[in-house]
Coordinates of C-alpha atoms and ligand atoms in Angstrom, one line a residue:
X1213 CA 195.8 207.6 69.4
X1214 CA 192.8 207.1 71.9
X1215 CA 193.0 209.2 75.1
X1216 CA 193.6 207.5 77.9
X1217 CA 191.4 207.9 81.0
X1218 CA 191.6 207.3 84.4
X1219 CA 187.8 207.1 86.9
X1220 CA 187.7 206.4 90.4
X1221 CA 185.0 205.1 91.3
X1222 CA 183.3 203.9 88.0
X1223 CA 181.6 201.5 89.4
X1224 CA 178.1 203.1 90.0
X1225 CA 176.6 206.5 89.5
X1226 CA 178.1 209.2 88.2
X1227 CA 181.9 207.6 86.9
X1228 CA 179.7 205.0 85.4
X1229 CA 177.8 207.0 83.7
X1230 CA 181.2 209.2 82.5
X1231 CA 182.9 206.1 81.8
X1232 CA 180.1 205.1 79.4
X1233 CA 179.6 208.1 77.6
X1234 CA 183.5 208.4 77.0
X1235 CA 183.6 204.6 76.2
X1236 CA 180.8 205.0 73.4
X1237 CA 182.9 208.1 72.2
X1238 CA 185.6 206.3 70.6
X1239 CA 188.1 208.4 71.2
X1240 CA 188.7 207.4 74.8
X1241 CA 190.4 204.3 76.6
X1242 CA 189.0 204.0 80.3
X1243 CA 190.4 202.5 83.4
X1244 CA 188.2 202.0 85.8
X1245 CA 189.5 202.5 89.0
X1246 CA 187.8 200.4 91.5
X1247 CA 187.4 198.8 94.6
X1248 CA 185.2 195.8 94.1
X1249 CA 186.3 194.5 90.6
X1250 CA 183.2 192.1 90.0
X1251 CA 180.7 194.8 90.5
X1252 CA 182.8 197.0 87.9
X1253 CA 182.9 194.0 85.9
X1254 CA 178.6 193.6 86.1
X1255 CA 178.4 197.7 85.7
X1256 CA 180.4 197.7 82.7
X1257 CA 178.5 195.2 81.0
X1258 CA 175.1 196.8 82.2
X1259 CA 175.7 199.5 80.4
X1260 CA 177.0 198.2 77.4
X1261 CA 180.3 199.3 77.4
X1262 CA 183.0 197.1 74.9
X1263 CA 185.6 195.7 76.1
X1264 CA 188.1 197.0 74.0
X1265 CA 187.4 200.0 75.6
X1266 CA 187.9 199.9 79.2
X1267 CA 190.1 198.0 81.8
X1268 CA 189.4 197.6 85.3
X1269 CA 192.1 197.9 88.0
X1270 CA 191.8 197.8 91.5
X1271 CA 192.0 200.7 93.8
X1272 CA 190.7 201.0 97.5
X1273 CA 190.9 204.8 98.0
X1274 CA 190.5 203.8 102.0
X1275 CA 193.6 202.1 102.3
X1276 CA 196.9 204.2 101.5
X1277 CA 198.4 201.4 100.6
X1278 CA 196.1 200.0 98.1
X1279 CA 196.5 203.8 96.5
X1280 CA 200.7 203.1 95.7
X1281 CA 199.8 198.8 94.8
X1282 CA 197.5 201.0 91.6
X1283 CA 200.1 202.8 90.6
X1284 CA 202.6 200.2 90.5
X1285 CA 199.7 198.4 88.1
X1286 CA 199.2 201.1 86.4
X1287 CA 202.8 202.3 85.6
X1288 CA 203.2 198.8 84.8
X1289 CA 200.4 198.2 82.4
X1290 CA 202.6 200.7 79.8
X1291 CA 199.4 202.4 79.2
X1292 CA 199.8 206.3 79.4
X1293 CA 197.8 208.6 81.9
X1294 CA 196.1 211.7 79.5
X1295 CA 193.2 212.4 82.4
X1296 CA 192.5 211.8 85.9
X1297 CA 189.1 212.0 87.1
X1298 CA 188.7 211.8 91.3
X1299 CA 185.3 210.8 91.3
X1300 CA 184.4 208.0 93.8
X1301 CA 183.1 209.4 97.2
X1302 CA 181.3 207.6 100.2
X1303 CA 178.9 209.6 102.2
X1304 CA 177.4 208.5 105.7
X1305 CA 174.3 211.0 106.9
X1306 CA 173.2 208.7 109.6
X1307 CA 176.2 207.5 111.1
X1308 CA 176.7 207.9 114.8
X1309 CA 179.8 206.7 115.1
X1310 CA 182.8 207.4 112.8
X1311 CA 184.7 204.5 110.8
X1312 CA 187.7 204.6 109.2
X1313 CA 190.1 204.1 106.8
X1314 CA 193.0 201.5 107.2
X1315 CA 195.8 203.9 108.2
X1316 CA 193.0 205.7 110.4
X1317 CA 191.5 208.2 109.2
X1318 CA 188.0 209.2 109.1
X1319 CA 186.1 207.6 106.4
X1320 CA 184.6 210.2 104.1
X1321 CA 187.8 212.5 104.5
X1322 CA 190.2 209.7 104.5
X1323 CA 188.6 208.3 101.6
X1324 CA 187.3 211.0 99.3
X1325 CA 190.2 213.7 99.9
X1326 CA 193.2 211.6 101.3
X1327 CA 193.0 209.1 99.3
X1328 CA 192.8 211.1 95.9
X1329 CA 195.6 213.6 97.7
X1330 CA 197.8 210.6 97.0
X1331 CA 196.6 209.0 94.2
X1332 CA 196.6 212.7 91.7
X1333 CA 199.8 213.9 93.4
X1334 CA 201.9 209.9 92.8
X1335 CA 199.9 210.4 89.2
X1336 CA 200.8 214.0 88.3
X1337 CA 204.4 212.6 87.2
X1338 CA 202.7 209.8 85.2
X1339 CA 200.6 212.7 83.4
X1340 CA 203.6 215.1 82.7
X1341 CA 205.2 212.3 80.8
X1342 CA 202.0 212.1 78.2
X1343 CA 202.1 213.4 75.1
X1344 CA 198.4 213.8 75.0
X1345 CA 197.5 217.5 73.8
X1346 CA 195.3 218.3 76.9
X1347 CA 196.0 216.8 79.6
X1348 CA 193.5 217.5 82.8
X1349 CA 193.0 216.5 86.1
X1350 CA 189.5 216.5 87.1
X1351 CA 188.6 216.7 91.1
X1352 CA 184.8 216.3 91.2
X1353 CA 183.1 219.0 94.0
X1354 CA 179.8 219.8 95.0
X1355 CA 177.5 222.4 95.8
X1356 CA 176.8 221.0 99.4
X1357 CA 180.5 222.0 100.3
X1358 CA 179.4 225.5 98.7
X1359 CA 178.1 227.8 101.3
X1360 CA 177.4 230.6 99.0
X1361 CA 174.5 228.5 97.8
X1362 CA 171.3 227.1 98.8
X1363 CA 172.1 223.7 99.3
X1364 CA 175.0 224.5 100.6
X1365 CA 173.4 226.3 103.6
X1366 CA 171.2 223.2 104.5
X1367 CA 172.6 222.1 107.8
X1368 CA 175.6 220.7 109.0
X1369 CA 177.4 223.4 106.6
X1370 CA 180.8 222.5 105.8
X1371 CA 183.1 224.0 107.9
X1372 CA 186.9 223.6 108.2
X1373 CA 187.5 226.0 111.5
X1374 CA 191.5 226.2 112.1
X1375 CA 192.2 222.3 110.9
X1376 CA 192.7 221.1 114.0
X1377 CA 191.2 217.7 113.5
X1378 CA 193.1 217.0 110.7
X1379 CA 196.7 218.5 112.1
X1380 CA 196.1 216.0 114.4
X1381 CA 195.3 212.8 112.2
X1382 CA 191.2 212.5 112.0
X1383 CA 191.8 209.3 114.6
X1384 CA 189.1 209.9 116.7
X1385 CA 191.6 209.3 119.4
X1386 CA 194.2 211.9 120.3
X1387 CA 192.3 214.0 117.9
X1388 CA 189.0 214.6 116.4
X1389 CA 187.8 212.8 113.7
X1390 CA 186.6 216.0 112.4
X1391 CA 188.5 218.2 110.4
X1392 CA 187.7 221.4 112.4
X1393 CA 188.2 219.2 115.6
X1394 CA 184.0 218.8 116.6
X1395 CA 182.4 216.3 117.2
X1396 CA 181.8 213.3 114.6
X1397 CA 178.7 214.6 112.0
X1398 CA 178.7 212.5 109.2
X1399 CA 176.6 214.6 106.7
X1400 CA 179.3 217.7 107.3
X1401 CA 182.5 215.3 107.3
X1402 CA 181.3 214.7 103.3
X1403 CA 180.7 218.3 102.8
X1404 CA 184.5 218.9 104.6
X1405 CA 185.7 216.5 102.4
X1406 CA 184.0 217.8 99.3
X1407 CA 185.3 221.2 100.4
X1408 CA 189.1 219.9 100.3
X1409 CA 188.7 218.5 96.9
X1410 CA 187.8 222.1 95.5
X1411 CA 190.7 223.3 97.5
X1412 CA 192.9 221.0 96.2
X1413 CA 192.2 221.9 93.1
X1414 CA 193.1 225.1 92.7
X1415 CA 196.2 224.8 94.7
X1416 CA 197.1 221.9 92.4
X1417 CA 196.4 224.8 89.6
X1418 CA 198.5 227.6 91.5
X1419 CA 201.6 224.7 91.8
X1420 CA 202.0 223.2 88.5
X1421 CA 199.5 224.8 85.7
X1422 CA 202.4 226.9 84.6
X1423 CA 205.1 224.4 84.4
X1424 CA 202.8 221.4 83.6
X1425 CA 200.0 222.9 81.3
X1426 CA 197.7 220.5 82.6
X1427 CA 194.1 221.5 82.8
X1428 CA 192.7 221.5 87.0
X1429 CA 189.6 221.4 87.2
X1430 CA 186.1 220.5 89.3
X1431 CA 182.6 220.5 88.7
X1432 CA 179.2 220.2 90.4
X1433 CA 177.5 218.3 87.9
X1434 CA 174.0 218.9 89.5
X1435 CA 171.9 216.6 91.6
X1436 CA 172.2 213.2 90.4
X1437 CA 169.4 212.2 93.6
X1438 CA 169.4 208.4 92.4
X1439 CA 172.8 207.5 92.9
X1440 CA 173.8 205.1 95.6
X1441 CA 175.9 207.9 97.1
X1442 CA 172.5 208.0 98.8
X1443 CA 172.5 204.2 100.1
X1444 CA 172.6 205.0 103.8
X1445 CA 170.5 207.7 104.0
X1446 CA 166.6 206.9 105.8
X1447 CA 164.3 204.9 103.4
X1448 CA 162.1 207.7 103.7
X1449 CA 164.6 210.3 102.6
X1450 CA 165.5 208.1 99.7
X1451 CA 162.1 207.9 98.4
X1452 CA 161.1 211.6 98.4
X1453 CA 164.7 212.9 97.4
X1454 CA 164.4 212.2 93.9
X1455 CA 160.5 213.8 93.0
X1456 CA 162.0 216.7 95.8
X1457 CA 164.5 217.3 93.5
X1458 CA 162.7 217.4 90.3
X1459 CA 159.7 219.3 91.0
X1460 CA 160.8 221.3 94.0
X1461 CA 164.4 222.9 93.6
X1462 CA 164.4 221.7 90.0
X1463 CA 168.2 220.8 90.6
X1464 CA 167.6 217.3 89.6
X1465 CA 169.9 215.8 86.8
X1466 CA 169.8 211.8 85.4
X1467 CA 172.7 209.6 86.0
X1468 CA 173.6 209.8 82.2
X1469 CA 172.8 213.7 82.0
X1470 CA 175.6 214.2 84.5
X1471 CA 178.1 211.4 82.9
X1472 CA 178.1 213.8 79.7
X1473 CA 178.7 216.9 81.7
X1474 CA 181.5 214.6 83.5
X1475 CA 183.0 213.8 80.0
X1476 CA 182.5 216.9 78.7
X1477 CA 184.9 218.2 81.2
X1478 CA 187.5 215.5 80.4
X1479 CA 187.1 215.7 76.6
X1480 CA 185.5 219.2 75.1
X1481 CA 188.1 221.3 73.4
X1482 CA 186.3 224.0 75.0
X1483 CA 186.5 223.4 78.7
X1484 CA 190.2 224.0 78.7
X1485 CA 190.5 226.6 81.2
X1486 CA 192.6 225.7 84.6
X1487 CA 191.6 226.3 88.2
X1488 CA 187.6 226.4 87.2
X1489 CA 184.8 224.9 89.3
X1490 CA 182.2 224.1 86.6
X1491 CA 178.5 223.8 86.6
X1492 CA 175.6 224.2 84.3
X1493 CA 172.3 226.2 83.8
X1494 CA 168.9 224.7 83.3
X1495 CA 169.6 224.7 79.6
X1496 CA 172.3 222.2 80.3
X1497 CA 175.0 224.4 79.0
X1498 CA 178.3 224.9 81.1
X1499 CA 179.7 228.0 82.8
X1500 CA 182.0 228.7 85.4
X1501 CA 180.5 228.9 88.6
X1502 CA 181.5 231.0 91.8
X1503 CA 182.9 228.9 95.1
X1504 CA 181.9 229.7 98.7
X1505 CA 184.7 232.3 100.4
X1506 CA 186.0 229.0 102.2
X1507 CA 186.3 226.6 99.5
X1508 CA 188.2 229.5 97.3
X1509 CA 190.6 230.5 99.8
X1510 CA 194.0 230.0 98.8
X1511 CA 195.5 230.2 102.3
X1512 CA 194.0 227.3 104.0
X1513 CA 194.3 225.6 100.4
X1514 CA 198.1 225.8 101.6
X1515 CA 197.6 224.4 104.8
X1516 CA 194.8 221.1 103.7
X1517 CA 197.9 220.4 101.2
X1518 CA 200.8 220.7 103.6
X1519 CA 198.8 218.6 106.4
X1520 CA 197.6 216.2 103.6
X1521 CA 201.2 215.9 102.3
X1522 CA 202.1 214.5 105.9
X1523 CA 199.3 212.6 106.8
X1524 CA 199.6 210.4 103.4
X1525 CA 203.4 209.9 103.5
X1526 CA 204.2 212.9 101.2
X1527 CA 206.7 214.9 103.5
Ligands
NDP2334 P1 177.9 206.5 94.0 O1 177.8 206.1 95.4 O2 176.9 206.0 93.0 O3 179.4 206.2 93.5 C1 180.5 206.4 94.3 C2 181.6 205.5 93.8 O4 182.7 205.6 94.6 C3 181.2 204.0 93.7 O5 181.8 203.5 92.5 C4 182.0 203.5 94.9 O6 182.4 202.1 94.7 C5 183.2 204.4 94.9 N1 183.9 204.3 96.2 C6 183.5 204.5 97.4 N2 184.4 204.2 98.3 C7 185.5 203.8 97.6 C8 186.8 203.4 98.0 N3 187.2 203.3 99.3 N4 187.7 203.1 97.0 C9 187.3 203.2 95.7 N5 186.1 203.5 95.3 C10 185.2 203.9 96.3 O7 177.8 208.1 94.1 P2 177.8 209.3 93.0 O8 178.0 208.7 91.6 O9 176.6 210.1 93.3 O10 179.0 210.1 93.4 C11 180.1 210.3 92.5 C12 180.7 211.7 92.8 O11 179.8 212.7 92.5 C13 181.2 211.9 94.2 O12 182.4 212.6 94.2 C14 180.1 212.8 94.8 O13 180.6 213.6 95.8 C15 179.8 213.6 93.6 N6 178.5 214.3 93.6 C16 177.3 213.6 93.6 C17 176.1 214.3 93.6 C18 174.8 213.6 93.7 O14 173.8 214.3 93.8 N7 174.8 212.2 93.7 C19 176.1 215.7 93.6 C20 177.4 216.4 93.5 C21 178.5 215.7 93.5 P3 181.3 200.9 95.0 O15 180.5 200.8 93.7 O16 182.3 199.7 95.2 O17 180.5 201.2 96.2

């Protein structure tokens, strides 16, 4: 049978461009996991995608609640779950003010780590009853949450601190809306976040690879500079990030370049290995990649899950 895939975010970018390239495959079913079902509906079609090949449900990673309703759907659509892909991700560099989620938490954390904190740990059950062969979970990273690199050390660096910020709920009111308890820095909130969903990971891989033989795994797939994950960034910023990109760090990759990396990582019989943060050399071929000391350390991996676990109803 065809695999069956789940994409957050698929809707633009990146889990478009994944979706596409798995769609075009054959040998993969794709839901698309989104928030604003026409536009999946448009993107879809834009790219030429059959329709026997994907089905879009609805999931609003900002609301907790939306997270269990997408479940429900999905466990009742009788389809199996083979791979999970946490992909969708907002970003706000020039916010002054936080915003954020329904229950209340930051934006970019709330949405791009909370939300998919819920969603993959609710899912994991769905995915142990598969059959499928080689079953993976797929957390997409970054290198700006990587201090050990380059980008990575272009200010606000992500920084976690002791967690205050998020032991105390991200509100913005008795605590900070910042994860190491600062003050609100929307560029470094998406790094945090981005950071959390590398830690995740692997302590998704330390808890159930064993038991589960499920594949954990995340990826920097390079710079995809034309994505709307850019959208509220300076005009100015989003004209010259693109050509900076290309000719300048040479990290630049096209939307469709990093869709096959994406599926690659859901689908290639060789990318099987659990707990790997995966990138690619200039050649476009994969290897495993080294994290920053914070986003590979397995103790405060411990501590974002146990937090997370309360903050999204867990324990
Ligand atoms: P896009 O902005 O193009 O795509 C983000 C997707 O996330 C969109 O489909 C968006 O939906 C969706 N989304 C945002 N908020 C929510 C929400 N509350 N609920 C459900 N879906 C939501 O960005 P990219 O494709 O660039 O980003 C995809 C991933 O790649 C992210 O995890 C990002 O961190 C990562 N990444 C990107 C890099 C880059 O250079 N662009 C580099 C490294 C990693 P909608 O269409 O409705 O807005």
């Amino acid at each position: 049978r065809k695999g069956s895939v789940v994409i957050t975010g698929a809707s633009s970018g990146l889990g478009l461009a994944t979706a596409k390239a798995l769609a075009e495959s054959g040998k993969w079913h794709v839901i698309m996991a989104c928030r604003d079902f026409l536009k999946a509906e448009k993107a879809a079609k834009s790219v030429g995608m059959a329709k026997e090949n994907y089905t879009i449900m609805h999931l609003d990673l900002a609301s907790l609640e939306s997270v269990r309703q997408f479940i429900d759907n999905f466990k009742r659509s009788g389809r199996p779950l083979d791979v999970l892909v946490c992909n969708a991700a907002v970003y706000q560099p020039t916010a002054r003010e936080p915003s954020f989620t329904a229950e209340g938490f930051e934006l970019s954390v709330g949405t791009n780590h909370l939300g998919h904190f819920l969603l993959s740990r609710l899912l994991l059950d769905e995915m142990k009853q598969s059959d499928y062969p080689s079953k993976r979970l797929i957390i997409v990273g970054s290198i700006t949450g990587n201090t050990n690199t380059l980008a990575g050390n272009v200010p606000p660096k992500a920084n976690l601190g002791d967690l205050r910020g998020l032991q105390g709920g991200l509100n913005g009111l008795n605590s900070s809306p910042m994860i190491d308890g600062a003050d609100f820095d929307g560029a470094k909130a998406y790094k945090d976040s981005k950071v959390c969903n590398m830690l995740t990971m692997q302590e998704f891989h330390r808890r159930y690879h064993e038991d589960t033989g499920i594949t954990f795994a995340s990826l920097y797939p390079g710079c995809i500079a034309t994505t709307a994950l850019f959208r509220e960034h300076i005009p100015l910023f989003r004209l010259l990030f693109p050509p900076f990109q290309k000719f300048v760090t040479k990290g630049f990759v096209s939307e469709e370049e990093a869709g096959k990396r994406l599926a690659q990582v859901v689908s290639d019989p060789s990318l099987t290995k659990s707990g790997v943060y995966w990138s690619w050399n200039k050649a476009s071929a994969s290897f495993q990649n080294q994290l920053s000391q914070e986003a590979s350390d397995a103790d405060k991996a411990r501590k974002v899950w146990e937090i997370s676990e309360k903050l999204v109803g867990l324990s």
